[in-house]
PDB file of C-alpha atoms and ligand atoms in Angstrom:
ATOM      1  CA  MET A 140      46.735 -10.131  76.101  1.00 82.00           C
ATOM      2  CA  LYS A 141      46.112 -11.153  72.513  1.00 85.00           C
ATOM      3  CA  ARG A 142      49.190 -12.393  70.650  1.00 89.00           C
ATOM      4  CA  GLU A 143      48.762  -9.838  67.838  1.00 90.00           C
ATOM      5  CA  THR A 144      48.667  -7.073  70.449  1.00 91.00           C
ATOM      6  CA  GLN A 145      51.775  -8.450  72.123  1.00 91.00           C
ATOM      7  CA  LEU A 146      53.616  -8.438  68.809  1.00 92.00           C
ATOM      8  CA  GLU A 147      52.531  -4.891  67.980  1.00 94.00           C
ATOM      9  CA  LEU A 148      53.667  -3.679  71.385  1.00 94.00           C
ATOM     10  CA  ALA A 149      56.944  -5.555  71.134  1.00 93.00           C
ATOM     11  CA  ARG A 150      57.704  -3.853  67.798  1.00 93.00           C
ATOM     12  CA  GLU A 151      56.775  -0.457  69.184  1.00 95.00           C
ATOM     13  CA  LEU A 152      58.938  -0.920  72.269  1.00 95.00           C
ATOM     14  CA  GLN A 153      61.887  -2.304  70.313  1.00 93.00           C
ATOM     15  CA  ALA A 154      61.734   0.826  68.143  1.00 94.00           C
ATOM     16  CA  HIS A 155      61.740   3.021  71.262  1.00 96.00           C
ATOM     17  CA  VAL A 156      64.791   1.179  72.598  1.00 94.00           C
ATOM     18  CA  ARG A 157      66.611   1.549  69.273  1.00 93.00           C
ATOM     19  CA  ASN A 158      65.721   5.239  68.993  1.00 96.00           C
ATOM     20  CA  GLY A 159      66.219   6.120  72.641  1.00 96.00           C
ATOM     21  CA  SER A 160      62.603   7.368  72.755  1.00 97.00           C
ATOM     22  CA  THR A 161      59.400   6.629  74.657  1.00 97.00           C
ATOM     23  CA  ALA A 162      55.673   7.322  74.387  1.00 96.00           C
ATOM     24  CA  LEU A 163      55.056  10.965  75.240  1.00 95.00           C
ATOM     25  CA  ALA A 164      52.063  13.253  75.636  1.00 91.00           C
ATOM     26  CA  PRO A 165      51.733  15.849  72.848  1.00 94.00           C
ATOM     27  CA  GLU A 166      53.200  18.451  75.164  1.00 96.00           C
ATOM     28  CA  VAL A 167      54.432  18.878  78.729  1.00 95.00           C
ATOM     29  CA  PHE A 168      51.499  18.728  81.106  1.00 90.00           C
ATOM     30  CA  ARG A 169      51.491  20.997  84.153  1.00 92.00           C
ATOM     31  CA  ASN A 170      49.468  19.479  86.950  1.00 89.00           C
ATOM     32  CA  PRO A 171      48.082  21.984  89.478  1.00 93.00           C
ATOM     33  CA  VAL A 172      48.731  21.054  93.110  1.00 94.00           C
ATOM     34  CA  ALA A 173      45.047  21.668  93.822  1.00 94.00           C
ATOM     35  CA  ALA A 174      44.250  18.506  91.836  1.00 93.00           C
ATOM     36  CA  TYR A 175      45.529  16.604  94.866  1.00 94.00           C
ATOM     37  CA  SER A 176      44.543  18.879  97.734  1.00 94.00           C
ATOM     38  CA  ASP A 177      41.253  20.581  96.877  1.00 95.00           C
ATOM     39  CA  ALA A 178      38.460  19.109  98.992  1.00 94.00           C
ATOM     40  CA  ALA A 179      35.691  20.266  96.630  1.00 96.00           C
ATOM     41  CA  ARG A 180      37.412  18.602  93.692  1.00 96.00           C
ATOM     42  CA  ALA A 181      37.895  15.404  95.703  1.00 93.00           C
ATOM     43  CA  GLN A 182      34.167  15.404  96.441  1.00 93.00           C
ATOM     44  CA  LEU A 183      33.360  15.833  92.740  1.00 94.00           C
ATOM     45  CA  GLU A 184      35.717  12.979  91.859  1.00 93.00           C
ATOM     46  CA  ARG A 185      33.992  10.787  94.420  1.00 91.00           C
ATOM     47  CA  GLU A 186      30.605  11.527  92.873  1.00 90.00           C
ATOM     48  CA  ARG A 187      31.511  11.413  89.189  1.00 90.00           C
ATOM     49  CA  LEU A 188      34.199   8.753  89.139  1.00 91.00           C
ATOM     50  CA  PHE A 189      33.601   6.459  92.074  1.00 92.00           C
ATOM     51  CA  ARG A 190      29.848   6.692  92.506  1.00 90.00           C
ATOM     52  CA  ALA A 191      28.570   7.128  88.943  1.00 89.00           C
ATOM     53  CA  ARG A 192      30.948   4.888  87.015  1.00 93.00           C
ATOM     54  CA  PRO A 193      31.313   1.115  87.292  1.00 95.00           C
ATOM     55  CA  LEU A 194      34.008   0.117  89.775  1.00 95.00           C
ATOM     56  CA  PHE A 195      36.133  -2.982  89.593  1.00 95.00           C
ATOM     57  CA  MET A 196      35.287  -4.926  92.749  1.00 95.00           C
ATOM     58  CA  GLY A 197      37.503  -7.968  92.348  1.00 94.00           C
ATOM     59  CA  MET A 198      37.890 -11.178  90.411  1.00 95.00           C
ATOM     60  CA  SER A 199      34.942 -13.553  89.989  1.00 97.00           C
ATOM     61  CA  CYS A 200      36.917 -16.278  91.765  1.00 96.00           C
ATOM     62  CA  ARG A 201      36.594 -14.235  94.947  1.00 95.00           C
ATOM     63  CA  LEU A 202      32.919 -15.336  95.076  1.00 97.00           C
ATOM     64  CA  PRO A 203      32.773 -18.654  93.218  1.00 96.00           C
ATOM     65  CA  ASN A 204      29.871 -20.431  94.977  1.00 97.00           C
ATOM     66  CA  PRO A 205      26.238 -19.637  95.788  1.00 98.00           C
ATOM     67  CA  GLY A 206      26.132 -17.925  99.168  1.00 98.00           C
ATOM     68  CA  ASP A 207      29.635 -16.437  98.906  1.00 98.00           C
ATOM     69  CA  PHE A 208      29.615 -12.801  99.975  1.00 98.00           C
ATOM     70  CA  LEU A 209      31.962  -9.881 100.377  1.00 97.00           C
ATOM     71  CA  ALA A 210      31.248  -6.683 102.327  1.00 97.00           C
ATOM     72  CA  GLU A 211      33.420  -3.638 101.742  1.00 94.00           C
ATOM     73  CA  GLU A 212      33.123   0.097 102.072  1.00 93.00           C
ATOM     74  CA  ILE A 213      33.897   1.832  98.789  1.00 90.00           C
ATOM     75  CA  ALA A 214      34.040   5.636  98.511  1.00 85.00           C
ATOM     76  CA  GLY A 215      32.036   5.905 101.715  1.00 87.00           C
ATOM     77  CA  VAL A 216      29.339   3.459 100.574  1.00 94.00           C
ATOM     78  CA  PRO A 217      28.997   0.097 102.363  1.00 97.00           C
ATOM     79  CA  VAL A 218      28.617  -2.498  99.594  1.00 97.00           C
ATOM     80  CA  LEU A 219      27.577  -6.129  99.869  1.00 98.00           C
ATOM     81  CA  LEU A 220      28.375  -8.454  96.960  1.00 98.00           C
ATOM     82  CA  VAL A 221      26.598 -11.809  96.945  1.00 98.00           C
ATOM     83  CA  ARG A 222      26.566 -14.869  94.680  1.00 98.00           C
ATOM     84  CA  GLY A 223      22.912 -15.998  94.580  1.00 98.00           C
ATOM     85  CA  GLN A 224      21.557 -19.522  94.497  1.00 97.00           C
ATOM     86  CA  ASP A 225      20.979 -18.951  90.776  1.00 97.00           C
ATOM     87  CA  GLY A 226      24.690 -18.207  90.294  1.00 97.00           C
ATOM     88  CA  ALA A 227      24.071 -14.533  89.581  1.00 97.00           C
ATOM     89  CA  LEU A 228      26.280 -11.916  91.188  1.00 97.00           C
ATOM     90  CA  ARG A 229      24.323  -9.148  92.940  1.00 98.00           C
ATOM     91  CA  ALA A 230      25.297  -5.987  94.755  1.00 98.00           C
ATOM     92  CA  PHE A 231      23.415  -4.263  97.560  1.00 98.00           C
ATOM     93  CA  ALA A 232      23.862  -1.343  99.881  1.00 98.00           C
ATOM     94  CA  ASN A 233      24.995  -3.091 103.063  1.00 98.00           C
ATOM     95  CA  ILE A 234      22.476  -1.133 105.096  1.00 98.00           C
ATOM     96  CA  CYS A 235      19.682  -2.729 107.095  1.00 98.00           C
ATOM     97  CA  ARG A 236      16.300  -1.273 106.180  1.00 98.00           C
ATOM     98  CA  HIS A 237      15.374  -1.025 109.859  1.00 98.00           C
ATOM     99  CA  ARG A 238      17.940   1.310 111.394  1.00 97.00           C
ATOM    100  CA  GLY A 239      20.842   1.152 109.005  1.00 98.00           C
ATOM    101  CA  ALA A 240      23.261  -1.309 110.584  1.00 98.00           C
ATOM    102  CA  PRO A 241      25.452  -3.298 108.188  1.00 98.00           C
ATOM    103  CA  VAL A 242      23.890  -6.733 107.697  1.00 98.00           C
ATOM    104  CA  ALA A 243      27.215  -8.442 106.872  1.00 98.00           C
ATOM    105  CA  SER A 244      30.898  -7.837 107.451  1.00 97.00           C
ATOM    106  CA  GLY A 245      34.047  -9.252 105.900  1.00 95.00           C
ATOM    107  CA  CYS A 246      33.615 -12.161 103.567  1.00 95.00           C
ATOM    108  CA  GLY A 247      32.335 -15.716 103.827  1.00 97.00           C
ATOM    109  CA  GLN A 248      29.415 -17.990 103.123  1.00 98.00           C
ATOM    110  CA  ALA A 249      25.811 -17.298 104.088  1.00 98.00           C
ATOM    111  CA  ARG A 250      22.353 -18.700 103.545  1.00 97.00           C
ATOM    112  CA  VAL A 251      20.712 -15.552 104.884  1.00 98.00           C
ATOM    113  CA  PHE A 252      21.997 -12.275 106.286  1.00 98.00           C
ATOM    114  CA  ALA A 253      20.829 -11.576 109.815  1.00 98.00           C
ATOM    115  CA  CYS A 254      21.286  -7.987 110.942  1.00 98.00           C
ATOM    116  CA  PRO A 255      23.270  -8.061 114.187  1.00 98.00           C
ATOM    117  CA  TYR A 256      21.272  -5.163 115.675  1.00 98.00           C
ATOM    118  CA  HIS A 257      17.697  -6.477 115.963  1.00 98.00           C
ATOM    119  CA  GLY A 258      17.800  -9.575 113.817  1.00 98.00           C
ATOM    120  CA  TRP A 259      15.972  -8.649 110.629  1.00 98.00           C
ATOM    121  CA  THR A 260      16.934 -11.262 108.056  1.00 98.00           C
ATOM    122  CA  TYR A 261      17.503 -10.948 104.311  1.00 98.00           C
ATOM    123  CA  GLY A 262      17.817 -13.576 101.594  1.00 98.00           C
ATOM    124  CA  LEU A 263      20.770 -13.841  99.225  1.00 98.00           C
ATOM    125  CA  ASP A 264      18.627 -11.973  96.703  1.00 97.00           C
ATOM    126  CA  GLY A 265      18.209  -9.093  99.161  1.00 98.00           C
ATOM    127  CA  ARG A 266      14.582  -9.810  99.977  1.00 98.00           C
ATOM    128  CA  LEU A 267      13.528  -9.080 103.544  1.00 98.00           C
ATOM    129  CA  ALA A 268      12.801 -12.560 104.891  1.00 98.00           C
ATOM    130  CA  GLY A 269      11.979 -11.998 108.525  1.00 97.00           C
ATOM    131  CA  ILE A 270      11.183  -9.331 111.126  1.00 98.00           C
ATOM    132  CA  PRO A 271      11.353 -10.504 114.736  1.00 98.00           C
ATOM    133  CA  GLU A 272       8.225  -9.448 116.626  1.00 97.00           C
ATOM    134  CA  GLN A 273       6.640  -8.378 113.395  1.00 96.00           C
ATOM    135  CA  ALA A 274       3.431  -7.383 115.186  1.00 96.00           C
ATOM    136  CA  SER A 275       5.369  -4.337 116.426  1.00 96.00           C
ATOM    137  CA  PHE A 276       5.630  -3.087 112.827  1.00 97.00           C
ATOM    138  CA  PRO A 277       2.049  -2.811 111.599  1.00 96.00           C
ATOM    139  CA  GLY A 278       1.881  -1.731 107.971  1.00 94.00           C
ATOM    140  CA  VAL A 279       5.533  -2.505 107.174  1.00 95.00           C
ATOM    141  CA  ASP A 280       5.431  -4.421 103.912  1.00 96.00           C
ATOM    142  CA  LYS A 281       8.323  -6.877 103.764  1.00 96.00           C
ATOM    143  CA  SER A 282       8.184  -7.018  99.989  1.00 97.00           C
ATOM    144  CA  THR A 283       9.216  -3.367  99.724  1.00 97.00           C
ATOM    145  CA  HIS A 284      11.874  -3.376 102.457  1.00 98.00           C
ATOM    146  CA  GLY A 285      14.582  -5.545 101.002  1.00 98.00           C
ATOM    147  CA  LEU A 286      18.209  -4.445 100.777  1.00 98.00           C
ATOM    148  CA  GLN A 287      18.661  -1.663  98.246  1.00 97.00           C
ATOM    149  CA  PRO A 288      20.086  -3.244  95.099  1.00 97.00           C
ATOM    150  CA  LEU A 289      22.991  -1.603  93.278  1.00 96.00           C
ATOM    151  CA  PRO A 290      23.879  -2.131  89.606  1.00 96.00           C
ATOM    152  CA  ALA A 291      26.317  -5.017  89.177  1.00 97.00           C
ATOM    153  CA  GLY A 292      28.007  -6.769  86.287  1.00 96.00           C
ATOM    154  CA  GLU A 293      30.339  -9.694  85.731  1.00 97.00           C
ATOM    155  CA  ARG A 294      32.400 -10.227  82.574  1.00 96.00           C
ATOM    156  CA  HIS A 295      35.804 -11.594  81.659  1.00 96.00           C
ATOM    157  CA  GLY A 296      36.170 -13.133  85.138  1.00 96.00           C
ATOM    158  CA  MET A 297      35.815  -9.750  86.836  1.00 97.00           C
ATOM    159  CA  ILE A 298      33.148  -8.182  89.019  1.00 97.00           C
ATOM    160  CA  PHE A 299      31.942  -4.591  88.683  1.00 97.00           C
ATOM    161  CA  ALA A 300      29.442  -2.563  90.684  1.00 97.00           C
ATOM    162  CA  ARG A 301      28.083   0.938  90.676  1.00 95.00           C
ATOM    163  CA  LEU A 302      27.399   2.757  93.906  1.00 94.00           C
ATOM    164  CA  CYS A 303      24.249   4.452  92.659  1.00 88.00           C
ATOM    165  CA  LYS A 304      21.566   3.949  90.047  1.00 84.00           C
ATOM    166  CA  GLY A 305      21.057   6.349  87.173  1.00 81.00           C
ATOM    167  CA  PRO A 306      22.512   6.507  83.684  1.00 81.00           C
ATOM    168  CA  GLN A 307      25.763   4.594  83.195  1.00 80.00           C
ATOM    169  CA  PRO A 308      28.294   6.928  81.600  1.00 80.00           C
ATOM    170  CA  GLN A 309      29.370   5.720  78.136  1.00 76.00           C
ATOM    171  CA  ALA A 310      26.536   3.176  77.949  1.00 78.00           C
ATOM    172  CA  ALA A 311      23.561   4.888  76.364  1.00 73.00           C
ATOM    173  CA  ALA A 312      21.748   1.576  75.806  1.00 74.00           C
ATOM    174  CA  VAL A 313      21.513   0.842  79.542  1.00 75.00           C
ATOM    175  CA  ALA A 314      18.197   1.970  81.038  1.00 76.00           C
ATOM    176  CA  GLU A 315      18.492   4.578  83.792  1.00 74.00           C
ATOM    177  CA  ASP A 316      17.105   2.325  86.495  1.00 78.00           C
ATOM    178  CA  ALA A 317      18.856  -0.844  85.259  1.00 82.00           C
ATOM    179  CA  LEU A 318      20.531  -3.116  87.781  1.00 89.00           C
ATOM    180  CA  GLU A 319      22.899  -4.418  85.121  1.00 92.00           C
ATOM    181  CA  ILE A 320      26.164  -2.859  84.090  1.00 94.00           C
ATOM    182  CA  ASP A 321      27.313  -2.881  80.488  1.00 94.00           C
ATOM    183  CA  VAL A 322      30.846  -3.956  81.379  1.00 95.00           C
ATOM    184  CA  ASP A 323      32.108  -4.041  77.804  1.00 94.00           C
ATOM    185  CA  ALA A 324      30.891  -0.488  77.175  1.00 94.00           C
ATOM    186  CA  HIS A 325      32.751   0.549  80.316  1.00 95.00           C
ATOM    187  CA  LEU A 326      35.934  -1.252  79.231  1.00 95.00           C
ATOM    188  CA  SER A 327      35.878   0.567  75.881  1.00 94.00           C
ATOM    189  CA  GLY A 328      37.546  -2.208  73.912  1.00 92.00           C
ATOM    190  CA  LEU A 329      39.684  -3.794  76.632  1.00 92.00           C
ATOM    191  CA  GLY A 330      37.258  -6.686  77.166  1.00 91.00           C
ATOM    192  CA  GLU A 331      38.818  -8.812  74.439  1.00 87.00           C
ATOM    193  CA  GLU A 332      42.260  -8.173  75.898  1.00 89.00           C
ATOM    194  CA  PHE A 333      41.085  -9.307  79.329  1.00 92.00           C
ATOM    195  CA  ASP A 334      39.503 -12.424  77.828  1.00 90.00           C
ATOM    196  CA  ALA A 335      42.936 -13.532  76.654  1.00 89.00           C
ATOM    197  CA  TYR A 336      44.065 -13.713  80.318  1.00 91.00           C
ATOM    198  CA  ARG A 337      41.218 -16.185  81.090  1.00 93.00           C
ATOM    199  CA  PHE A 338      40.623 -14.681  84.513  1.00 94.00           C
ATOM    200  CA  ALA A 339      37.403 -16.703  84.813  1.00 92.00           C
ATOM    201  CA  GLY A 340      39.547 -19.800  85.379  1.00 94.00           C
ATOM    202  CA  TYR A 341      41.656 -18.248  88.133  1.00 95.00           C
ATOM    203  CA  SER A 342      41.527 -19.333  91.772  1.00 95.00           C
ATOM    204  CA  TYR A 343      41.461 -16.975  94.715  1.00 94.00           C
ATOM    205  CA  PHE A 344      44.679 -16.942  96.766  1.00 94.00           C
ATOM    206  CA  ALA A 345      44.759 -13.878  99.019  1.00 91.00           C
ATOM    207  CA  SER A 346      43.932 -10.207  99.141  1.00 88.00           C
ATOM    208  CA  GLU A 347      45.453  -7.281 100.927  1.00 89.00           C
ATOM    209  CA  TRP A 348      43.830  -3.987 101.810  1.00 84.00           C
ATOM    210  CA  MET A 349      45.916  -0.813 101.829  1.00 85.00           C
ATOM    211  CA  ALA A 350      44.552   2.559 102.856  1.00 85.00           C
ATOM    212  CA  PRO A 351      47.381   5.108 102.858  1.00 88.00           C
ATOM    213  CA  ALA A 352      46.405   8.668 103.793  1.00 90.00           C
ATOM    214  CA  ILE A 353      46.959  10.094 100.310  1.00 90.00           C
ATOM    215  CA  ASN A 354      44.847  11.509  97.532  1.00 92.00           C
ATOM    216  CA  TRP A 355      43.739   8.523  95.438  1.00 91.00           C
ATOM    217  CA  LYS A 356      45.416   9.885  92.289  1.00 91.00           C
ATOM    218  CA  PHE A 357      48.878   9.453  93.791  1.00 88.00           C
ATOM    219  CA  GLY A 358      48.262   5.716  93.731  1.00 84.00           C
ATOM    220  CA  ILE A 359      47.729   5.958  89.973  1.00 84.00           C
ATOM    221  CA  ASP A 360      49.988   8.779  88.879  1.00 86.00           C
ATOM    222  CA  THR A 361      53.124   7.451  90.514  1.00 85.00           C
ATOM    223  CA  PHE A 362      52.881   4.286  88.437  1.00 83.00           C
ATOM    224  CA  LEU A 363      52.254   6.010  85.112  1.00 85.00           C
ATOM    225  CA  GLU A 364      55.838   6.241  83.967  1.00 90.00           C
ATOM    226  CA  ALA A 365      59.104   4.326  83.944  1.00 94.00           C
ATOM    227  CA  TYR A 366      61.023   7.604  84.244  1.00 95.00           C
ATOM    228  CA  HIS A 367      61.503   7.197  88.004  1.00 95.00           C
ATOM    229  CA  LEU A 368      62.951   3.683  87.910  1.00 96.00           C
ATOM    230  CA  PRO A 369      66.688   4.460  87.519  1.00 97.00           C
ATOM    231  CA  ALA A 370      66.715   6.930  90.431  1.00 97.00           C
ATOM    232  CA  LEU A 371      64.108   5.713  92.911  1.00 96.00           C
ATOM    233  CA  HIS A 372      64.443   1.966  92.341  1.00 97.00           C
ATOM    234  CA  ARG A 373      68.150   1.938  91.519  1.00 97.00           C
ATOM    235  CA  THR A 374      68.925  -1.388  93.208  1.00 97.00           C
ATOM    236  CA  THR A 375      65.582  -3.191  92.834  1.00 97.00           C
ATOM    237  CA  VAL A 376      63.487  -2.667  89.706  1.00 96.00           C
ATOM    238  CA  ALA A 377      65.956  -0.614  87.670  1.00 97.00           C
ATOM    239  CA  PRO A 378      68.253  -3.562  86.859  1.00 97.00           C
ATOM    240  CA  LEU A 379      65.223  -5.424  85.440  1.00 97.00           C
ATOM    241  CA  ILE A 380      63.178  -2.811  83.581  1.00 97.00           C
ATOM    242  CA  ARG A 381      64.451  -0.090  81.274  1.00 96.00           C
ATOM    243  CA  GLY A 382      63.990   3.400  82.623  1.00 96.00           C
ATOM    244  CA  ASN A 383      61.893   5.886  80.678  1.00 96.00           C
ATOM    245  CA  VAL A 384      60.849   3.524  77.891  1.00 96.00           C
ATOM    246  CA  GLY A 385      57.178   2.695  77.562  1.00 96.00           C
ATOM    247  CA  ALA A 386      54.112   2.444  75.364  1.00 97.00           C
ATOM    248  CA  PHE A 387      50.726   3.905  76.198  1.00 95.00           C
ATOM    249  CA  ASP A 388      47.275   3.109  74.797  1.00 94.00           C
ATOM    250  CA  ALA A 389      44.020   4.752  75.845  1.00 94.00           C
ATOM    251  CA  TYR A 390      40.701   2.878  76.108  1.00 94.00           C
ATOM    252  CA  GLY A 391      37.979   5.317  77.120  1.00 92.00           C
ATOM    253  CA  ASP A 392      38.513   5.998  80.811  1.00 90.00           C
ATOM    254  CA  HIS A 393      41.293   3.428  80.943  1.00 93.00           C
ATOM    255  CA  GLY A 394      44.885   3.274  79.864  1.00 91.00           C
ATOM    256  CA  ARG A 395      47.456   0.564  79.294  1.00 93.00           C
ATOM    257  CA  MET A 396      51.118   1.154  80.009  1.00 94.00           C
ATOM    258  CA  THR A 397      53.724  -1.303  78.807  1.00 95.00           C
ATOM    259  CA  PHE A 398      57.360  -1.294  79.888  1.00 95.00           C
ATOM    260  CA  VAL A 399      60.407  -3.224  78.672  1.00 94.00           C
ATOM    261  CA  ARG A 400      62.525  -5.720  80.566  1.00 95.00           C
ATOM    262  CA  PHE A 401      66.221  -5.701  79.775  1.00 95.00           C
ATOM    263  CA  SER A 402      65.902  -9.451  79.185  1.00 94.00           C
ATOM    264  CA  SER A 403      63.704  -8.710  76.160  1.00 88.00           C
ATOM    265  CA  SER A 404      66.830  -7.823  74.196  1.00 84.00           C
ATOM    266  CA  ALA A 405      67.093 -11.611  73.655  1.00 84.00           C
ATOM    267  CA  TRP A 406      64.201 -11.400  71.160  1.00 79.00           C
ATOM    268  CA  ASP A 407      65.301  -8.185  69.498  1.00 75.00           C
ATOM    269  CA  GLY A 408      64.938  -8.561  65.735  1.00 72.00           C
ATOM    270  CA  LYS A 409      62.934 -11.798  66.006  1.00 73.00           C
TER     271      LYS A 409
HETATM  272 FE1  FES B  83      18.959  -4.062 111.450  1.00 72.17          FE
HETATM  273 FE2  FES B  83      17.510  -3.158 113.432  1.00 72.17          FE
HETATM  274  S1  FES B  83      19.106  -2.156 112.391  1.00 72.17           S
HETATM  275  S2  FES B  83      17.444  -5.093 112.519  1.00 72.17           S
END
């Protein structure tokens, strides 16, 4: 975070502490239960949020070297991220062009991807390199049967991908069939803030995958307030962070919440 932003937030939060207030929406918001349980809505969210918009796929340090790859299923789409020999980060549908088997699983290092089903091989750039017994496939043009590329982007030490082509929401300058993502347009002003963290210089330590059987919004909504800290986290977080005091800033599709540690009273007035 930029120092000026830190100072602004510190002043705002100190004022909230002094006044016994917090950032609030203009009015009480009533959230219909169907937002979490309606299957048709969930399908729409999958299409409009997870498939159309850029998704954060991880830090750049996850794939630092040429040949590094990561295969994950996101919103029902098997995605393969690869660092090419040219250093560029690319994304593909992890679907063999022969009969649809995934050509890679997990993460690791590869020089080529060999489909485990019948052995078709693909280069790091997605090109179809080899078809065993190619004489059995007369008329199949290898140059048009590479892995399907997906739009990808890398900025501020972070990797983004989109699960389908087509216009990138909030990025009118990006051509419809572009394989690039305008990450800064997507971040709506947060890019500079992320730069201050210097994520590009980070090293990969570990990752953990959690898939609880809940609507995805619970994972977000339950974190969007410090109101629950004194009751739910009475003996853990509550002694460290003030309950129901916070600042909120919106950046396009994104939001930043900032809470206050009790220890920050040491710099009150400074
Ligand atoms: Fe991949 Fe057959 S499904 S080679």
